[in-house]
Amino acid sequence: MCGIYGYVGAKEAAPILMKGLRALEYRGYDSAGIFMIPSGVVKAKGEVSALQKKLPKKLSGTAGIAHTRWATHGAPTNVNAHPHTGNLKRVWLVHNGIIENYQELRDALKKKGNTFVSATDTEVLAHLIEDILVNGNAKNLEEAVVAALKRVHGTYGIVVMDAEEPDTLVAARLGSPIALGIGKGEYFVSSDPSALLEHTRNVVYLNDGDVSVLTPEGYSVLARGKKTNGRVPEYLDWDADSIQKGGYEHFMMKEIMEAPEVLVNSARGRIDKKTGAVKLGGLEEVRPRLKDIKHIVIVGCGTAYYAGLVGKYLFMELARLPVTVEFASEFRYQNAPLLKDTAVLAISQSGETADTLAAVREAKRQGCLTLGIVNAVGSSIARETDAGVYNHAGPEIGVASTKAFISQLEVLALLALLFSEKTLSAEDRRRYARAIDRLPQQVEEILKQKDTIKKLAKKYGRARDFLFIGRAYQFPIALEGALKLKEISYVHAEGYSSGEMKHGPLAMIDGSFPTVALVPKDATYKKTLSNMEEIKARKGPLIAIATAGDTRIKDIADDVIYIPNTLEPLTPILSVVPLQLFAYYLGVAKGYNVDKPRNLAKSVTVE
Ligand code: F6R
């Protein structure tokens, strides 16, 4: 849940490390630190800018490590910030992950005379490596790291330095992402490849159990203790601009505005506009196995889970396949027996969410086919699933998921079409293809209404609670609308199926409790309309998300945001856009940092 960066080469390391940290800040931002030889260590509580202010004017060193933290063990303080070191201040280390047996290791090291200054699990690892390097049989830092990691239970992505070997970085991974940037006479380490793009597009992803040594002369990779011939770097063809804000005030707004482009990219080359035939390259290898699948279990967390709920309706309606959707964080503890003809589909933007990855591993253990819908190329879930589909949404920097969600919905629609060879007629298939093709333009039309939505956010900005209701395909969007509002504006919000109103939530409604009703012209339109009448009768203010041309809705709702007409299973892709904008404007109006909501981090790589 933290960002780590490392550099070794011929240039001054400090500016490179600081830039890397700024790009990784979305992964954690409660404290930061940097270490270089000979300049030493600087740490600061707060965002990376606080560290920048604290840096001495002259910093020297052509190798170094840096870290931006999201606290797990120990409060966000200067002392708990990384890099950490051992008693002798010889070994320095930055870490992302959790050392589960840190207490036991700490006690053993204390008995040997080690003293600890922080409350972190990471400091224990620095002491352990240093102890093995100085008092054990290790010939160099690499051997000490390998030996120390054998004694560790937990997850880590680490970069380590030895003050006596200043031109060497040792990086290792188990459960937390590490990417190496391969330059000419210079090498980089980052927890996210997007932070490498400025320097190089040649990237090596470390696998679990890998240890890598990087010097200005080259890099090597040891896989679970065995020498490898090195790994061939992958070329990242991401657009460097896509990791900048592109002129918007916030990444969140930039990413919402990118939705039309994302919809084009996620479908590009995957659906034949004329016939509706779907081809997903990442699934080709397992295509024969797909024919035997009788049941799908979708797993994900947060927004990705809600995408999964939409996926359930899609697979059931289009492909007539039974689907269950589980929070990955629950699935791993359900001890669920899985049938062999079940495919487990993991949805994850980052591809690193610990619970989702654990669910994939459990499904594999039980012999199921595992599939992924993942945005981050080369991430753990992308690599560990048997096959999958990349979102092609580009890097999502805002902590709240917006464009990735939209692309997840589109990929789910494509996947459902792929599974529906026997259940959909050729004409229906063509209708879907045409409707999918129109989506980018339709989202553009919704985005044009952003000033109206901004005004609505102002109008309702003082409300303390919000209800979001919708039915069938709109129910997951009601949940997602409520989640977005909670995380961005810290306002209490609940999502409900409109059919459930009379079973409890209606009791909350009064003149100060607004409801956002998702009421497009679909199969449940009239039902949700009745629910809105019930709310109106209790003086509850109503904002409707309705289909363009629906004039009747104006008689019931206080305010209406119109979305273009599309096929019902694709409507969520349109109806969520106004809700993302609404949450954004409400958060901005309240003066919050919408790109980095408090207490949250972009990539949840610990449980
Ligand atoms: C909410 C949000 C989170 C993520 C969740 C899963 O806006 O972003 O709820 O959707 O943490 O993350 P990924 O998709 O990276 O597995």
mmCIF file of N, CA, C and O and ligand atoms in Angstrom, residues 300-306 347-354 356 373 375 381 396 398-402 404-405 408 480 483-484 487-488 597 600-604, ligand 1:
data_model
loop_
_atom_site.group_PDB
_atom_site.id
_atom_site.type_symbol
_atom_site.label_atom_id
_atom_site.label_comp_id
_atom_site.label_asym_id
_atom_site.label_seq_id
_atom_site.Cartn_x
_atom_site.Cartn_y
_atom_site.Cartn_z
ATOM 1 N N GLY A 300 -14.252 -9.382 -6.708
ATOM 2 C CA GLY A 300 -13.639 -8.052 -6.807
ATOM 3 C C GLY A 300 -13.915 -7.307 -5.518
ATOM 4 O O GLY A 300 -14.648 -7.803 -4.648
ATOM 5 N N CYS A 301 -13.355 -6.130 -5.387
ATOM 6 C CA CYS A 301 -13.586 -5.315 -4.187
ATOM 7 C C CYS A 301 -14.079 -3.941 -4.613
ATOM 8 O O CYS A 301 -13.704 -3.440 -5.667
ATOM 9 N N GLY A 302 -14.871 -3.325 -3.755
ATOM 10 C CA GLY A 302 -15.299 -1.933 -3.969
ATOM 11 C C GLY A 302 -15.973 -1.755 -5.318
ATOM 12 O O GLY A 302 -16.889 -2.506 -5.701
ATOM 13 N N THR A 303 -15.498 -0.771 -6.048
ATOM 14 C CA THR A 303 -16.071 -0.442 -7.347
ATOM 15 C C THR A 303 -15.988 -1.625 -8.305
ATOM 16 O O THR A 303 -16.918 -1.874 -9.086
ATOM 17 N N ALA A 304 -14.897 -2.365 -8.245
ATOM 18 C CA ALA A 304 -14.741 -3.522 -9.148
ATOM 19 C C ALA A 304 -15.811 -4.578 -8.832
ATOM 20 O O ALA A 304 -16.315 -5.253 -9.735
ATOM 21 N N TYR A 305 -16.171 -4.687 -7.559
ATOM 22 C CA TYR A 305 -17.239 -5.610 -7.164
ATOM 23 C C TYR A 305 -18.573 -5.160 -7.779
ATOM 24 O O TYR A 305 -19.354 -5.975 -8.288
ATOM 25 N N TYR A 306 -18.812 -3.850 -7.746
ATOM 26 C CA TYR A 306 -20.073 -3.358 -8.330
ATOM 27 C C TYR A 306 -20.109 -3.598 -9.842
ATOM 28 O O TYR A 306 -21.162 -3.896 -10.405
ATOM 29 N N ILE A 347 -12.059 -9.151 -11.122
ATOM 30 C CA ILE A 347 -12.050 -7.817 -11.722
ATOM 31 C C ILE A 347 -11.209 -6.906 -10.835
ATOM 32 O O ILE A 347 -11.459 -6.823 -9.619
ATOM 33 N N SER A 348 -10.224 -6.257 -11.427
ATOM 34 C CA SER A 348 -9.367 -5.379 -10.628
ATOM 35 C C SER A 348 -8.682 -4.359 -11.516
ATOM 36 O O SER A 348 -8.054 -4.716 -12.507
ATOM 37 N N GLN A 349 -8.811 -3.102 -11.151
ATOM 38 C CA GLN A 349 -8.111 -2.051 -11.896
ATOM 39 C C GLN A 349 -6.612 -2.211 -11.718
ATOM 40 O O GLN A 349 -5.872 -2.295 -12.691
ATOM 41 N N SER A 350 -6.178 -2.272 -10.463
ATOM 42 C CA SER A 350 -4.729 -2.296 -10.182
ATOM 43 C C SER A 350 -4.117 -3.648 -10.480
ATOM 44 O O SER A 350 -2.927 -3.758 -10.749
ATOM 45 N N GLY A 351 -4.929 -4.694 -10.385
ATOM 46 C CA GLY A 351 -4.388 -6.040 -10.534
ATOM 47 C C GLY A 351 -3.553 -6.458 -9.344
ATOM 48 O O GLY A 351 -2.869 -7.485 -9.379
ATOM 49 N N GLU A 352 -3.589 -5.657 -8.276
ATOM 50 C CA GLU A 352 -2.752 -5.967 -7.116
ATOM 51 C C GLU A 352 -3.552 -6.088 -5.832
ATOM 52 O O GLU A 352 -2.961 -6.268 -4.772
ATOM 53 N N THR A 353 -4.876 -5.950 -5.892
ATOM 54 C CA THR A 353 -5.669 -5.997 -4.667
ATOM 55 C C THR A 353 -5.483 -7.355 -3.983
ATOM 56 O O THR A 353 -5.754 -8.404 -4.573
ATOM 57 N N ALA A 354 -5.011 -7.302 -2.737
ATOM 58 C CA ALA A 354 -4.586 -8.529 -2.055
ATOM 59 C C ALA A 354 -5.724 -9.556 -1.966
ATOM 60 O O ALA A 354 -5.520 -10.749 -2.210
ATOM 61 N N THR A 356 -8.394 -9.888 -3.841
ATOM 62 C CA THR A 356 -8.785 -10.416 -5.154
ATOM 63 C C THR A 356 -7.746 -11.429 -5.630
ATOM 64 O O THR A 356 -8.094 -12.487 -6.172
ATOM 65 N N ILE A 373 -10.226 -9.443 -15.485
ATOM 66 C CA ILE A 373 -10.429 -8.189 -16.217
ATOM 67 C C ILE A 373 -9.591 -7.182 -15.453
ATOM 68 O O ILE A 373 -9.938 -6.795 -14.328
ATOM 69 N N ASN A 375 -6.753 -3.759 -15.426
ATOM 70 C CA ASN A 375 -6.262 -2.590 -16.181
ATOM 71 C C ASN A 375 -4.741 -2.509 -16.197
ATOM 72 O O ASN A 375 -4.157 -2.176 -17.220
ATOM 73 N N ILE A 381 -2.473 -9.987 -10.717
ATOM 74 C CA ILE A 381 -3.685 -10.728 -11.098
ATOM 75 C C ILE A 381 -3.647 -11.044 -12.594
ATOM 76 O O ILE A 381 -4.021 -12.135 -13.025
ATOM 77 N N GLU A 396 -4.812 4.913 -14.134
ATOM 78 C CA GLU A 396 -5.826 5.669 -13.380
ATOM 79 C C GLU A 396 -5.140 6.140 -12.101
ATOM 80 O O GLU A 396 -4.751 5.332 -11.264
ATOM 81 N N GLY A 398 -6.297 9.045 -10.046
ATOM 82 C CA GLY A 398 -7.243 9.432 -8.995
ATOM 83 C C GLY A 398 -7.575 8.186 -8.177
ATOM 84 O O GLY A 398 -7.778 7.110 -8.747
ATOM 85 N N VAL A 399 -7.606 8.341 -6.865
ATOM 86 C CA VAL A 399 -7.834 7.160 -6.020
ATOM 87 C C VAL A 399 -9.206 6.537 -6.305
ATOM 88 O O VAL A 399 -9.348 5.318 -6.338
ATOM 89 N N ALA A 400 -10.200 7.383 -6.529
ATOM 90 C CA ALA A 400 -11.529 6.840 -6.815
ATOM 91 C C ALA A 400 -11.588 6.355 -8.258
ATOM 92 O O ALA A 400 -11.207 7.073 -9.186
ATOM 93 N N SER A 401 -12.080 5.165 -8.428
ATOM 94 C CA SER A 401 -12.122 4.589 -9.768
ATOM 95 C C SER A 401 -13.273 5.188 -10.575
ATOM 96 O O SER A 401 -14.413 5.223 -10.117
ATOM 97 N N THR A 402 -12.959 5.688 -11.762
ATOM 98 C CA THR A 402 -14.008 6.264 -12.613
ATOM 99 C C THR A 402 -13.926 5.638 -14.013
ATOM 100 O O THR A 402 -14.730 4.806 -14.385
ATOM 101 N N ALA A 404 -11.871 3.482 -15.132
ATOM 102 C CA ALA A 404 -11.624 2.030 -15.105
ATOM 103 C C ALA A 404 -12.949 1.287 -14.931
ATOM 104 O O ALA A 404 -13.171 0.241 -15.536
ATOM 105 N N PHE A 405 -13.854 1.854 -14.105
ATOM 106 C CA PHE A 405 -15.163 1.219 -13.886
ATOM 107 C C PHE A 405 -15.929 1.149 -15.209
ATOM 108 O O PHE A 405 -16.488 0.105 -15.571
ATOM 109 N N GLN A 408 -14.506 -1.440 -17.281
ATOM 110 C CA GLN A 408 -14.857 -2.788 -16.772
ATOM 111 C C GLN A 408 -16.242 -3.190 -17.258
ATOM 112 O O GLN A 408 -16.470 -4.337 -17.664
ATOM 113 N N GLU A 480 -22.788 2.033 -6.585
ATOM 114 C CA GLU A 480 -21.556 2.717 -6.995
ATOM 115 C C GLU A 480 -21.686 4.235 -6.808
ATOM 116 O O GLU A 480 -20.740 4.894 -6.365
ATOM 117 N N LEU A 483 -21.183 4.909 -3.190
ATOM 118 C CA LEU A 483 -19.768 4.735 -2.803
ATOM 119 C C LEU A 483 -18.940 5.937 -3.252
ATOM 120 O O LEU A 483 -18.122 6.466 -2.499
ATOM 121 N N LYS A 484 -19.162 6.370 -4.486
ATOM 122 C CA LYS A 484 -18.380 7.494 -5.014
ATOM 123 C C LYS A 484 -18.592 8.728 -4.145
ATOM 124 O O LYS A 484 -17.654 9.425 -3.811
ATOM 125 N N GLU A 487 -16.778 8.371 -0.712
ATOM 126 C CA GLU A 487 -15.321 8.459 -0.667
ATOM 127 C C GLU A 487 -14.789 9.824 -1.083
ATOM 128 O O GLU A 487 -13.729 10.236 -0.633
ATOM 129 N N ILE A 488 -15.546 10.532 -1.924
ATOM 130 C CA ILE A 488 -15.037 11.810 -2.438
ATOM 131 C C ILE A 488 -15.495 13.000 -1.594
ATOM 132 O O ILE A 488 -14.769 13.968 -1.422
ATOM 133 N N PRO A 597 -8.660 10.936 -1.469
ATOM 134 C CA PRO A 597 -9.549 10.976 -0.313
ATOM 135 C C PRO A 597 -8.816 10.502 0.941
ATOM 136 O O PRO A 597 -7.969 9.623 0.866
ATOM 137 N N LEU A 600 -7.674 6.678 2.333
ATOM 138 C CA LEU A 600 -7.737 5.687 1.252
ATOM 139 C C LEU A 600 -6.447 5.678 0.438
ATOM 140 O O LEU A 600 -5.728 6.664 0.401
ATOM 141 N N ALA A 601 -6.181 4.568 -0.205
ATOM 142 C CA ALA A 601 -5.038 4.490 -1.116
ATOM 143 C C ALA A 601 -5.497 3.808 -2.387
ATOM 144 O O ALA A 601 -6.495 3.085 -2.399
ATOM 145 N N LYS A 602 -4.771 4.048 -3.463
ATOM 146 C CA LYS A 602 -5.216 3.555 -4.760
ATOM 147 C C LYS A 602 -5.122 2.041 -4.874
ATOM 148 O O LYS A 602 -5.970 1.401 -5.468
ATOM 149 N N SER A 603 -4.069 1.505 -4.312
ATOM 150 C CA SER A 603 -3.843 0.094 -4.543
ATOM 151 C C SER A 603 -3.787 -0.607 -3.188
ATOM 152 O O SER A 603 -2.923 -0.303 -2.370
ATOM 153 N N VAL A 604 -4.755 -1.497 -2.946
ATOM 154 C CA VAL A 604 -4.869 -2.085 -1.607
ATOM 155 C C VAL A 604 -4.152 -3.433 -1.601
ATOM 156 O O VAL A 604 -4.778 -4.486 -1.718
HETATM 157 C C1 F6R B 1 -13.470 3.096 -5.304
HETATM 158 C C2 F6R B 1 -12.294 2.309 -5.579
HETATM 159 C C3 F6R B 1 -12.109 1.034 -4.840
HETATM 160 C C4 F6R B 1 -11.497 -0.017 -5.761
HETATM 161 C C5 F6R B 1 -11.157 -1.285 -4.974
HETATM 162 C C6 F6R B 1 -10.611 -2.379 -5.854
HETATM 163 O O1 F6R B 1 -13.528 4.226 -6.104
HETATM 164 O O2 F6R B 1 -11.470 2.692 -6.369
HETATM 165 O O3 F6R B 1 -13.296 0.595 -4.266
HETATM 166 O O4 F6R B 1 -12.406 -0.295 -6.786
HETATM 167 O O5 F6R B 1 -10.208 -0.972 -3.992
HETATM 168 O O6 F6R B 1 -9.446 -1.977 -6.489
HETATM 169 P P1 F6R B 1 -8.909 -2.726 -7.772
HETATM 170 O O7 F6R B 1 -9.880 -2.516 -8.870
HETATM 171 O O8 F6R B 1 -7.579 -2.096 -8.048
HETATM 172 O O9 F6R B 1 -8.795 -4.175 -7.405
#
